[in-house]
XYZ file of C-alpha atoms in Angstrom:
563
model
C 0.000 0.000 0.000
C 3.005 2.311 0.425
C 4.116 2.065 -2.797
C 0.962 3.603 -4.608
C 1.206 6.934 -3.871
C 4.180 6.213 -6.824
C 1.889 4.387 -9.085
C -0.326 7.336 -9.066
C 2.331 9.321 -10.328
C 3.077 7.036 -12.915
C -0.275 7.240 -14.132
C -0.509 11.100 -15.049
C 3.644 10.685 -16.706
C 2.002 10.384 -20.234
C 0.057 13.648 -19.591
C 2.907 16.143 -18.641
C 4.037 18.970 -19.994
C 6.449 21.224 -18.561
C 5.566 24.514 -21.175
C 6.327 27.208 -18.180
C 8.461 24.616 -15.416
C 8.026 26.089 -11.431
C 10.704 28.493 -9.915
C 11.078 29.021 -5.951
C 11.714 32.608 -7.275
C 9.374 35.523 -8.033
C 8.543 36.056 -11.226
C 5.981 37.374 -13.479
C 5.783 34.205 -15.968
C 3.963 31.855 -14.010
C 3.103 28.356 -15.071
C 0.739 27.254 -17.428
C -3.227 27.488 -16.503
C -4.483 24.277 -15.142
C -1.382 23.020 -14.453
C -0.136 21.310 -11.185
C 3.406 19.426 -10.300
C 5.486 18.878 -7.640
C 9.458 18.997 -7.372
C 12.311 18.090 -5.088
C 15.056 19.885 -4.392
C 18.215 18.641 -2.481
C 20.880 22.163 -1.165
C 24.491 21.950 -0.401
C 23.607 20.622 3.265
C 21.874 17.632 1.933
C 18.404 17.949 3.595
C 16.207 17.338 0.989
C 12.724 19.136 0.946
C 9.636 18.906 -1.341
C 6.722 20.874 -3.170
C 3.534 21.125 -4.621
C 1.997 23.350 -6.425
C -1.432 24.668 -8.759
C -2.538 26.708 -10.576
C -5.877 26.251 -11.230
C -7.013 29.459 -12.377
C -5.404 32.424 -14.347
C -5.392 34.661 -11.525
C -3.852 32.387 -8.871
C -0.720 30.078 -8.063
C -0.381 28.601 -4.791
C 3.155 26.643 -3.769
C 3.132 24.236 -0.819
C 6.667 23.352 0.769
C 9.322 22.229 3.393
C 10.496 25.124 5.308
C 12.638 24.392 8.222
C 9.653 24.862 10.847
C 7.212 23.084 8.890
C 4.786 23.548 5.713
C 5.140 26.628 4.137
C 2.741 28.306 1.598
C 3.813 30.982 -1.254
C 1.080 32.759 -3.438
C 1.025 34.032 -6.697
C -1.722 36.446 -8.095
C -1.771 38.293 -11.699
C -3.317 40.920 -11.696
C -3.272 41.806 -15.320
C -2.569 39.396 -18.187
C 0.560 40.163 -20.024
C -1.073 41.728 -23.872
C 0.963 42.761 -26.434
C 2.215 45.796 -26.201
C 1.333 45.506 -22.049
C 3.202 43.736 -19.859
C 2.186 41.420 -17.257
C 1.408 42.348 -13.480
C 1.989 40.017 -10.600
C 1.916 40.184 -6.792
C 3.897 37.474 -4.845
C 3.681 36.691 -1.583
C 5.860 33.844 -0.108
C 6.765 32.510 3.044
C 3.795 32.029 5.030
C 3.878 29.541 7.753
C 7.773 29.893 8.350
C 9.777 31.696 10.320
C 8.977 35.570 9.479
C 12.269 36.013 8.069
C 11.572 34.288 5.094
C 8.546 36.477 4.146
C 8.858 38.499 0.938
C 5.675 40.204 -0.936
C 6.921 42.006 -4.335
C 5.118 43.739 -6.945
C 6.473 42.425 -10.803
C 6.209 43.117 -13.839
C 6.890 40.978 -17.115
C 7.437 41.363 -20.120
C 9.879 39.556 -23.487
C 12.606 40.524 -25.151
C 12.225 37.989 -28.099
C 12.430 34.839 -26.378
C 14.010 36.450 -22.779
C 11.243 37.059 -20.291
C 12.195 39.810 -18.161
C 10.708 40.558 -14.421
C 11.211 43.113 -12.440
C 9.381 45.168 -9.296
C 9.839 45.883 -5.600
C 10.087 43.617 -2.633
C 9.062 44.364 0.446
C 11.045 41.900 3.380
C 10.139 40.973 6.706
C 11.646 44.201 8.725
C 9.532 46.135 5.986
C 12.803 47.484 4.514
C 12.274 47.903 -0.022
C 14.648 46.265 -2.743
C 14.951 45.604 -5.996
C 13.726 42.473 -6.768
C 14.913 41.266 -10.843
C 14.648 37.958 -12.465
C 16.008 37.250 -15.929
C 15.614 33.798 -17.771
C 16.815 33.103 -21.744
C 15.370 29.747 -22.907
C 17.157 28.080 -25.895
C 17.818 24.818 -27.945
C 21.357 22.785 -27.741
C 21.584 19.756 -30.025
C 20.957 16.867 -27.783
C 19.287 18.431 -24.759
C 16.808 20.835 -26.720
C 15.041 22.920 -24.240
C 17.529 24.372 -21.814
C 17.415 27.351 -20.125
C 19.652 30.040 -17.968
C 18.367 32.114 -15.095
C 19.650 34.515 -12.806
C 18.050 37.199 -10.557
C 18.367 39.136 -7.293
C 16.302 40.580 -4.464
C 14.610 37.323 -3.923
C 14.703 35.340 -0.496
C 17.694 33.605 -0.929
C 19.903 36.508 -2.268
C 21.178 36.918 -6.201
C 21.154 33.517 -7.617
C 22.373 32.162 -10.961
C 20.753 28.831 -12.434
C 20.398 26.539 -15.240
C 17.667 24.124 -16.384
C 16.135 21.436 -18.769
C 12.628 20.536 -19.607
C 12.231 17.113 -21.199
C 10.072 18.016 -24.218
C 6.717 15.863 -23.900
C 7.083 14.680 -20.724
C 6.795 17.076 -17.818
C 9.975 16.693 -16.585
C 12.348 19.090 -15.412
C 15.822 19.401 -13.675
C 17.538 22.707 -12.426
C 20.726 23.349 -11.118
C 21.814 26.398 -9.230
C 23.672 29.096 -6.830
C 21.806 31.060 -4.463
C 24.212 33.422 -2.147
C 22.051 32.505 1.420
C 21.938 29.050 0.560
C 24.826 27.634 -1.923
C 24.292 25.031 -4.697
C 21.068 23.710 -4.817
C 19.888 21.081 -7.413
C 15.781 20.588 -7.928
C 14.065 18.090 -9.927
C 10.242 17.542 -10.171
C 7.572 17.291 -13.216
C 4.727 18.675 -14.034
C 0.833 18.091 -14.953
C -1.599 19.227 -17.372
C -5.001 19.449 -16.479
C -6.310 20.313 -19.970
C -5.198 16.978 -21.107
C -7.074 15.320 -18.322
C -10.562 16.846 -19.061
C -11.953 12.692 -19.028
C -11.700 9.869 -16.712
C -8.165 8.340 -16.810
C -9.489 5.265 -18.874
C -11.593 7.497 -20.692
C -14.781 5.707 -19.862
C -17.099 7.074 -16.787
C -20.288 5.728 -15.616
C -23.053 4.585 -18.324
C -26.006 7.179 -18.499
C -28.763 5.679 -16.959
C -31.193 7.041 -19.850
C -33.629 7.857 -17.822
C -36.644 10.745 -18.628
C -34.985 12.279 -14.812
C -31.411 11.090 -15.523
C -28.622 11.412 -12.850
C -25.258 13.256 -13.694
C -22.485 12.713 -11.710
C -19.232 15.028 -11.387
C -17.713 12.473 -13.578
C -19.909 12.367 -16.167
C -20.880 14.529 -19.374
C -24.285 16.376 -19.267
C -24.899 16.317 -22.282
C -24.116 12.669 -23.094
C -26.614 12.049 -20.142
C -29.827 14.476 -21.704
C -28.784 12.728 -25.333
C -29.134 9.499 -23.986
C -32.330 10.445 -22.113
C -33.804 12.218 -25.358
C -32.849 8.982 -27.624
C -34.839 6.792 -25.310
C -38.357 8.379 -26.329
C -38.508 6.369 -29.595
C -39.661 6.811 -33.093
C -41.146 9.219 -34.082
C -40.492 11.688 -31.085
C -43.554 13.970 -30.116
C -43.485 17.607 -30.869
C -41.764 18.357 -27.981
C -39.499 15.980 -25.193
C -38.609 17.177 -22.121
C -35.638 15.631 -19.852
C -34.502 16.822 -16.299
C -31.485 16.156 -14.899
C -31.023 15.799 -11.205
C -28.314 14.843 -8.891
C -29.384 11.627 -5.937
C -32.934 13.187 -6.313
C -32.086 17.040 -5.541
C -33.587 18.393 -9.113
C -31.407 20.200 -11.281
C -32.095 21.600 -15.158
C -35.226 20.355 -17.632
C -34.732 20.496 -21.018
C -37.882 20.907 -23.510
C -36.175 19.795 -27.170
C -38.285 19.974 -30.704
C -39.033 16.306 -31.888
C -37.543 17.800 -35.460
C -34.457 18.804 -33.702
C -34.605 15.334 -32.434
C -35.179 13.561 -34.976
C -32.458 15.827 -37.589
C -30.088 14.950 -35.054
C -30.163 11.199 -35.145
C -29.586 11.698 -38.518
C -26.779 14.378 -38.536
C -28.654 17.109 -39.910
C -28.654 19.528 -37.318
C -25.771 20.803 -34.655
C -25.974 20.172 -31.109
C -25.661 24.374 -30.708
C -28.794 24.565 -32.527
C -30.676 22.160 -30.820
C -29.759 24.218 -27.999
C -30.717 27.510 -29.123
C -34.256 26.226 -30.090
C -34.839 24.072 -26.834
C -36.124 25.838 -23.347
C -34.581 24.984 -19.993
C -36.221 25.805 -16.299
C -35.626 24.462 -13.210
C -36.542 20.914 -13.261
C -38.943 19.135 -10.907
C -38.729 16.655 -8.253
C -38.001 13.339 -9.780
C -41.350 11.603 -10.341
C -39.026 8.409 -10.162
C -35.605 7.267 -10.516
C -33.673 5.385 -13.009
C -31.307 3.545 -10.569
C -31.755 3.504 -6.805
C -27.940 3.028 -5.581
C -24.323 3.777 -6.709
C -21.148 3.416 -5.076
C -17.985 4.713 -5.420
C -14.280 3.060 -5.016
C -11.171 5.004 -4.356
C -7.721 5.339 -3.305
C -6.747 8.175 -1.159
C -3.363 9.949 -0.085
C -2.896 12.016 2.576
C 0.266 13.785 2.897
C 1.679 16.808 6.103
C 4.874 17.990 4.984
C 7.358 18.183 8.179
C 10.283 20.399 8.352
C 12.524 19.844 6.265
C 14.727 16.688 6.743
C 11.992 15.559 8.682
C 9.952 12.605 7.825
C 6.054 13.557 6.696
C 2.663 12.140 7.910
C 1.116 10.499 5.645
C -1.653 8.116 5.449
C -2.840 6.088 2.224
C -6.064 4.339 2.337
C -8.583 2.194 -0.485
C -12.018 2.942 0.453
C -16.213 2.455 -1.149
C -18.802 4.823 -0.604
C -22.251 3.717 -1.240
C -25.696 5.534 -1.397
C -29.144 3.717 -1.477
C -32.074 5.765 -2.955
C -34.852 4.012 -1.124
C -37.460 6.858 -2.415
C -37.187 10.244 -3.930
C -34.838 12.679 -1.655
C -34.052 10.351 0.984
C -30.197 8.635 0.572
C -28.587 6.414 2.917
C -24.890 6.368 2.547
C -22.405 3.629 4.076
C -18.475 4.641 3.621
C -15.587 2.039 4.896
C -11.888 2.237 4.575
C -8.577 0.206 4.772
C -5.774 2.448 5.420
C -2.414 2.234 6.739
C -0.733 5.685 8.124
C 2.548 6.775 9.342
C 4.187 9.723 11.640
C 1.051 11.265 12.006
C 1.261 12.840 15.906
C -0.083 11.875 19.341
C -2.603 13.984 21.095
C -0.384 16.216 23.530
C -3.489 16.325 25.991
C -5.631 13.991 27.667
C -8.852 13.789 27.143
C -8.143 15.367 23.819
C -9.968 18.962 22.753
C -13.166 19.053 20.485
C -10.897 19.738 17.069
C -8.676 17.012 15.472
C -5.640 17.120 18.020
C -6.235 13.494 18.748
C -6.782 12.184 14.446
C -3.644 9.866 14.799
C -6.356 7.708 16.935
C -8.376 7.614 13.871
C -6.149 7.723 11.398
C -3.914 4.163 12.137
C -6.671 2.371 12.419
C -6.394 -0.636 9.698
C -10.239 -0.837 9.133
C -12.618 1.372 9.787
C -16.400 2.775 8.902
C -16.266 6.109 8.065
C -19.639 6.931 7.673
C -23.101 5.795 8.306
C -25.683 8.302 7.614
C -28.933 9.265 6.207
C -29.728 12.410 4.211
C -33.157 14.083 3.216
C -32.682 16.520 0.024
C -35.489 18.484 -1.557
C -36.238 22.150 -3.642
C -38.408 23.508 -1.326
C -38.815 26.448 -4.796
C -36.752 26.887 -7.897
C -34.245 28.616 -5.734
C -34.564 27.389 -2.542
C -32.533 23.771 -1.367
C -33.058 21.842 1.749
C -30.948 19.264 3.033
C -30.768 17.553 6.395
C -28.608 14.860 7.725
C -27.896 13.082 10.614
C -25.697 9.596 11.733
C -22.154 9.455 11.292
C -21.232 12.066 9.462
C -17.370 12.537 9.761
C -15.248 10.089 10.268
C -14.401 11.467 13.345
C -17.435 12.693 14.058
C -21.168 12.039 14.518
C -24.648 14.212 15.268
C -27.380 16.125 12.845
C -27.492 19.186 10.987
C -29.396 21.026 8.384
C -28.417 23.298 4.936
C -30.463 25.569 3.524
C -29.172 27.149 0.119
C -30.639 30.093 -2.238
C -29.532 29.884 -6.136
C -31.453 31.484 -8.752
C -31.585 28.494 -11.093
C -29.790 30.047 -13.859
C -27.833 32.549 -11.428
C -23.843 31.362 -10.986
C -23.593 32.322 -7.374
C -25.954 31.380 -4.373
C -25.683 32.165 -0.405
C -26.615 29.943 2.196
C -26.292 28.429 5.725
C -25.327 25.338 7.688
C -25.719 24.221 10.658
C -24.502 21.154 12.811
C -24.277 20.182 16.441
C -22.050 17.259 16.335
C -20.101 14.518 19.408
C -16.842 12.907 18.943
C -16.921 9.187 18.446
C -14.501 6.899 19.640
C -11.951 5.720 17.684
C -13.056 1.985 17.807
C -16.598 2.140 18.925
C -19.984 3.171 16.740
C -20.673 5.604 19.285
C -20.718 8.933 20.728
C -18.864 10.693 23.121
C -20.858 12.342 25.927
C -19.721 16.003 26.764
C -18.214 16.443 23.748
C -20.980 17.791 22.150
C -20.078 21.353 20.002
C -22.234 23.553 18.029
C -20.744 24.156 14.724
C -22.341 26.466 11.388
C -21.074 28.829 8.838
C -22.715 31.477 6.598
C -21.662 30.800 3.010
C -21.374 32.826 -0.277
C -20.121 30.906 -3.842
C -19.510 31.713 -6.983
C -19.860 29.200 -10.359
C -16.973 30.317 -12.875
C -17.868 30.650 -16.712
C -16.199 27.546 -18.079
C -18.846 25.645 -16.044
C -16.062 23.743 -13.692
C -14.777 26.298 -11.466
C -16.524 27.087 -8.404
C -15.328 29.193 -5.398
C -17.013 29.437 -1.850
C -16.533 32.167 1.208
C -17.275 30.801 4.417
C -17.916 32.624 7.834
C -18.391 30.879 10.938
C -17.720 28.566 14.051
C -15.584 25.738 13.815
C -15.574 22.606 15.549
C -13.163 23.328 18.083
C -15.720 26.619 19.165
C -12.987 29.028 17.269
C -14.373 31.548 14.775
C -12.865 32.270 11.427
C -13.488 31.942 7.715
C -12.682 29.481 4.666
C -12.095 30.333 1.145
C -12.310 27.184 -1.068
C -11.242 27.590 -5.033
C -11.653 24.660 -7.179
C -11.421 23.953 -10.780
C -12.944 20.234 -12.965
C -11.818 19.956 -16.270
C -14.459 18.652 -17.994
C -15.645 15.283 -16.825
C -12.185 14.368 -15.574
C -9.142 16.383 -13.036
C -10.148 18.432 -10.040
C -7.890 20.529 -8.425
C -8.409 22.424 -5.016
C -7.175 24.968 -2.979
C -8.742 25.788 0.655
C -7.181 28.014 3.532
C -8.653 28.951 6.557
C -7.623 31.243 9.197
C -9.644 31.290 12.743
C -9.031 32.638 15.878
C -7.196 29.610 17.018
C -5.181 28.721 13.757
C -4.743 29.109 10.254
C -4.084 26.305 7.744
C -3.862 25.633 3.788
C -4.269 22.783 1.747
C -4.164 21.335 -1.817
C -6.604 18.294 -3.145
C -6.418 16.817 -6.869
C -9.022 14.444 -7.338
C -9.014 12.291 -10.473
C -11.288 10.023 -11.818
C -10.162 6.563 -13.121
C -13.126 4.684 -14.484
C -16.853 3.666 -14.417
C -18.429 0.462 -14.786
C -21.950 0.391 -15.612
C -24.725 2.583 -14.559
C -23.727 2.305 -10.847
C -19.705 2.399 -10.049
C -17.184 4.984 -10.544
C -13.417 4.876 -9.418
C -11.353 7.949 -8.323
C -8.112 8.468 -7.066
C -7.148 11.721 -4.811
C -4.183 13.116 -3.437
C -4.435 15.980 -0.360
C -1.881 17.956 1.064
C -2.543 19.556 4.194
C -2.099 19.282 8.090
C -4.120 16.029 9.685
C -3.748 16.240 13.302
C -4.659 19.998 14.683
C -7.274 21.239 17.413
C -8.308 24.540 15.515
C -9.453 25.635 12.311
C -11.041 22.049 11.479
C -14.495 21.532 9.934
C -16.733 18.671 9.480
C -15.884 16.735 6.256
C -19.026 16.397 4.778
C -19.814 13.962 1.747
C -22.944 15.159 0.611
C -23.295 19.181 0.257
C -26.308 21.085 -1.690
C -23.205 23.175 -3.698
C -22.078 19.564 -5.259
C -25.413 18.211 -5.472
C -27.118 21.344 -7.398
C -23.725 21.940 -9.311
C -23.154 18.148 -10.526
C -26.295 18.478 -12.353
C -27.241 22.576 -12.894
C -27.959 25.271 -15.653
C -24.295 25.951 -16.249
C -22.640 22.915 -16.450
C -25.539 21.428 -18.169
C -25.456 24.222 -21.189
C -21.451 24.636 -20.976
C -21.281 20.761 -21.729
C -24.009 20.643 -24.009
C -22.382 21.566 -27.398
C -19.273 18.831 -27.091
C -21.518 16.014 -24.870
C -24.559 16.007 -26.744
C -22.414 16.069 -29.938
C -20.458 12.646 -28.853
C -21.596 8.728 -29.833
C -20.235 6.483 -26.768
C-alpha cells in the first residue's frame, strides 16, 4: 500500500508537460493554466525538501513546501494578463507559515525581449525594509538536450542567484541546477501536470447514463451525453416536444424541452448540437417523479500527505475505500463509507482527554479498518431557488450528530448564499458511538460563486468551527471537464490558520452504478483549531453536478459525442 502513492504518479507521466516549469523565485511568468506538479530539491547541506503546487485558475498560483519549521505556503496572483504591447502584473507573496524572516511580498512586472522574459518590481522583506527584486531567464535549444534554459536574478529570499535548467520536451519533466548566495548550490528536480489533457476519466470511460426521462449526472460524467441518452430513449417518431430533467441523488437540477424535429435531424446528422440548444427551453426541473437507478457506489484510493520540516519525515496516510448511497425513495439517501488504510508519523494527542478539534486524528487515522460513515440524508427544492438538506448519523469520520443546509440559487444565477448548521459529538476511535460532553455547536454562513467555463466554483465561508474558534474558509476549485479536479482551501480562525491542496481524479466507471477515483491531499491532519466537518454530501455539489451551467457549458461537445 506504500508504494501507490508512486503508481499514481506514474499514471498522469504520459500527460505532462512542462511549457512554463516552477521556480522558488518571483517572477511574473507563471506556469501554465491548469497546471499542477510537484518537485524536489536537495541544497548543499543535503536535507532534501519537497513541493507542490497549482494553478488552477489564471489569476492564482499557490506553492506548498518544506520550510525548516514546517509547511510553508507561497502565493502568486496576476493581476493583469501580459497583452501585447502591455506587460504582465503580478503580486507574490511567499513565506507564510515559516519563520517571518523568510517572508517576501513584491510587486512584478513581465514582459519579453524575443524569447528572454524579463521581471522586475519591488520587494518588500520581513523588517519592511524595499529592494529591488529582478529575475532574468533566456530559454534556448542545444543539439541533444533541446530545451535548456539560464536564469539569474536578485532581491529574492535567498539573495542573487544564478541557475540553469532542462525541460524534457513531452514529458513534464524538469531538472535545475543552481547558486543562491544565502543558501549555496542547490539542485531541484520535479515534473509537471496538465489538467487540460485530463478533461476525461483516466481510462476514458465514466459511468453509463442511466437514460432515464430524470437522468442522474455525476461530477464524472458529461451532461450532455446524459440528456442525449435520455432524449434517444423516447422512440420513433419523437412527439413535438421531449422534455428531460437532470437531477443529482434526487435534488432536481435543469429540464430540457427539445423539438421532436431537432430530435429527430439529429439522429440523422442534420442539425448541430448548438442549434438544438438555441431552439430548446430549460427551467428548473422538478422533483423526480421516479428514478432510473436507486444506488451507486464509489471506489477510491486516497493519499494524505503533512509535509514536516525539512529533513523531517512527513505524515502520511494512504487508504482504499467504497462509498455507497441507497435511494430508497425520492430525496431520501442512505450512505455507508468504509476504509482500509495504513498511516505513518502522524502525531499523538499532547493532551488527555483530547480537545473538540482534530488534536487526537492519529487515533483515527492508524486504524487498519474502519467505517467512516453511516448516515442518512433528506434533500429536496423547497422552490426553484430554494434547497433543503438535512442529515444526521455518522457524518465525519471522526465525528457524529445532525445538521441542516439551507441554500438560495437562482436556477440560472452562478452564485448562491446559504447556511449550515450542525451540532455534532466525537466518536470513539473503535466504537460506533458517541462521546458524551463532547458535544459542540458548529455552522457557517456561506457565499459561492460558479466560474464561466462551467467547472470552477469558489465558496466564502464565515463561521464557528468545531473546536468553538471563529474564522473563515475560502475554497477555489477547478474540474476539467468530466475528468481532473484541483483544489485549494485556507482557513484562518481565531485559534489557527491552515492551507491545503486536493487533486481528485477520476479513473473509471463500470456500468450505470460504479465509478473509481483516485485523490491526493496535502494539508495538516492532526490539529485542534481551524477544522471543519468533512461532509460527503453538500447542496453546492449536489445542485452543481447536475445545474444550468454545467448542463449548457457541456451541451455543445456532450450532446455532440456517440459512446
Amino acid at each position: 500500500m506504500r508504494c501507490l502513492p508512486y503508481l499514481c504518479l506514474l499514471l498522469l507521466a504520459p500527460i505532462c508537460r512542462a511549457d512554463t516549469p516552477p521556480t522558488d523565485q518571483p517572477t511574473a511568468f507563471l506556469t501554465t493554466i491548469g497546471s499542477g506538479w510537484t518537485a524536489m530539491e536537495m541544497p548543499a547541506d543535503g536535507v532534501p525538501a519537497t513541493s507542490f503546487g497549482v494553478r488552477p485558475v489564471r489569476a492564482l498560483l499557490t506553492t506548498l513546501r518544506q520550510g525548516e519549521d514546517g509547511l510553508v505556503a507561497d502565493f502568486a496572483l496576476e493581476m493583469l494578463a501580459q497583452q501585447r504591447h502591455m506587460p504582465s502584473l503580478v503580486l507574490d507573496s511567499r513565506g507564510h507559515g515559516d519563520s517571518i524572516t523568510g517572508r517576501l511580498d513584491s510587486l512584478l512586472l513581465g514582459g519579453q525581449i524575443g524569447k528572454v522574459e524579463l521581471s522586475a518590481g519591488i520587494g518588500q522583506d520581513w523588517r519592511g525594509h524595499l529592494r529591488p527584486v529582478l529575475n532574468v531567464r533566456a530559454p534556448f535549444r542545444l543539439p541533444l538536450l533541446r530545451d535548456v534554459w539560464i536564469s539569474g536574478g536578485m532581491g529574492g529570499p535567498d539573495g542573487p542567484l544564478l541557475e540553469a535548467g532542462w525541460a524534457v520536451r513531452g514529458s513534464g519533466s524538469f531538472a535545475t541546477l543552481g547558486w543562491r548566495r544565502d543558501r549555496g548550490l542547490i539542485g531541484r528536480a520535479g515534473i509537471q501536470f496538465d489538467g487540460k489533457a485530463l478533461a476525461e476519466p483516466w481510462f476514458r470511460r465514466s459511468r453509463r447514463p442511466d437514460g432515464g426521462r430524470f437522468t442522474d449526472i455525476g461530477l464524472d460524467q458529461s451532461p450532455g451525453m446524459a440528456l442525449r441518452a435520455a432524449l434517444l430513449e423516447t422512440g420513433s417518431p419523437p412527439p413535438a416536444r421531449i422534455t428531460v430533467s437532470s437531477h443529482r441523488l434526487g435534488l432536481p437540477g435543469v429540464a430540457a424541452s427539445v423539438a421532436g424535429s431537432d430530435l429527430d435531424a439529429l439522429s440523422r446528422h442534420r442539425i448541430s448540437p448548438a442549434e438544438i440548444r438555441r431552439n430548446s427551453q430549460f427551467q428548473r426541473a422538478p422533483t423526480p417523479e421516479s428514478l432510473s437507478h436507486r444506488w451507486e457506489m464509489q471506489a477510491d484510493v486516497f493519499n494524505e500527505f503533512e509535509p514536516g520540516p525539512r529533513g523531517s519525515p512527513w505524515s502520511s496516510r494512504t487508504s482504499v475505500g467504497g462509498r455507497l448511497h441507497l435511494l430508497p425513495f425520492v430525496g431520501v439517501i442512505l450512505t455507508a463509507e468504509g476504509r482500509i488504510a495504513m498511516a505513518s508519523n502522524i502525531g499523538w494527542p499532547r493532551r488527555e482527554p483530547p480537545s473538540a478539534g482534530r488534536d487526537d486524528a492519529a487515533l483515527y487515522l492508524y486504524r487498519r479498518y474502519s467505517l467512516d460513515r453511516v448516515q442518512v440524508t433528506f434533500v429536496r427544492a423547497l422552490s426553484p431557488s430554494v434547497d433543503l438538506l438535512v442529515e444526521t448519523g455518522h457524518l465525519d469520520p471522526m465525528y457524529g450528530g445532525g445538521g441542516v443546509e439551507l441554500r438560495y440559487q437562482p436556477w440560472r444565477a452562478r452564485w448562491s448564499v446559504g447556511t449550515v448548521l450542525h451540532q455534532v459529538w466525537k466518536r470513539p476511535p473503535r466504537v460506533q458511538t458517541l462521546y458524551r460532553g463532547t458535544g459542540q455547536l458548529t455552522g457557517f454562513l456561506t457565499g459561492e460563486w460558479e466560474g464561466q467555463d462551467g467547472g470552477t466554483r469558489s465558496n466564502l465561508s464565515l463561521g464557528r468551527y468545531l473546536a468553538g474558534d471563529w474564522g473563515a474558509t475560502y475554497a477555489l476549485s477547478r474540474q476539467f471537464g468530466t475528468g481532473v479536479t484541483w483544489a485549494i482551501d485556507a482557513t484562518v480562525t481565531t485559534g489557527s490558520s491552515r492551507i491545503g491542496l486536493t487533486l481528485t481524479l477520476p479513473l473509471i466507471g463500470f456500468g450505470q452504478h460504479v465509478d473509481t477515483v483516485a485523490r491526493v491531499r496535502v494539508r495538516p491532519m492532526a490539529r485542534e483549531n481551524a477544522e471543519r466537518l468533512d461532509r460527503t454530501l453538500t447542496l453546492s455539489d449536489l445542485r452543481f453536478a447536475a445545474g444550468y451551467g454545467r448542463v449548457v457549458r457541456d451541451w455543445d461537445h456532450g450532446m455532440g459525442r456517440v459512446r
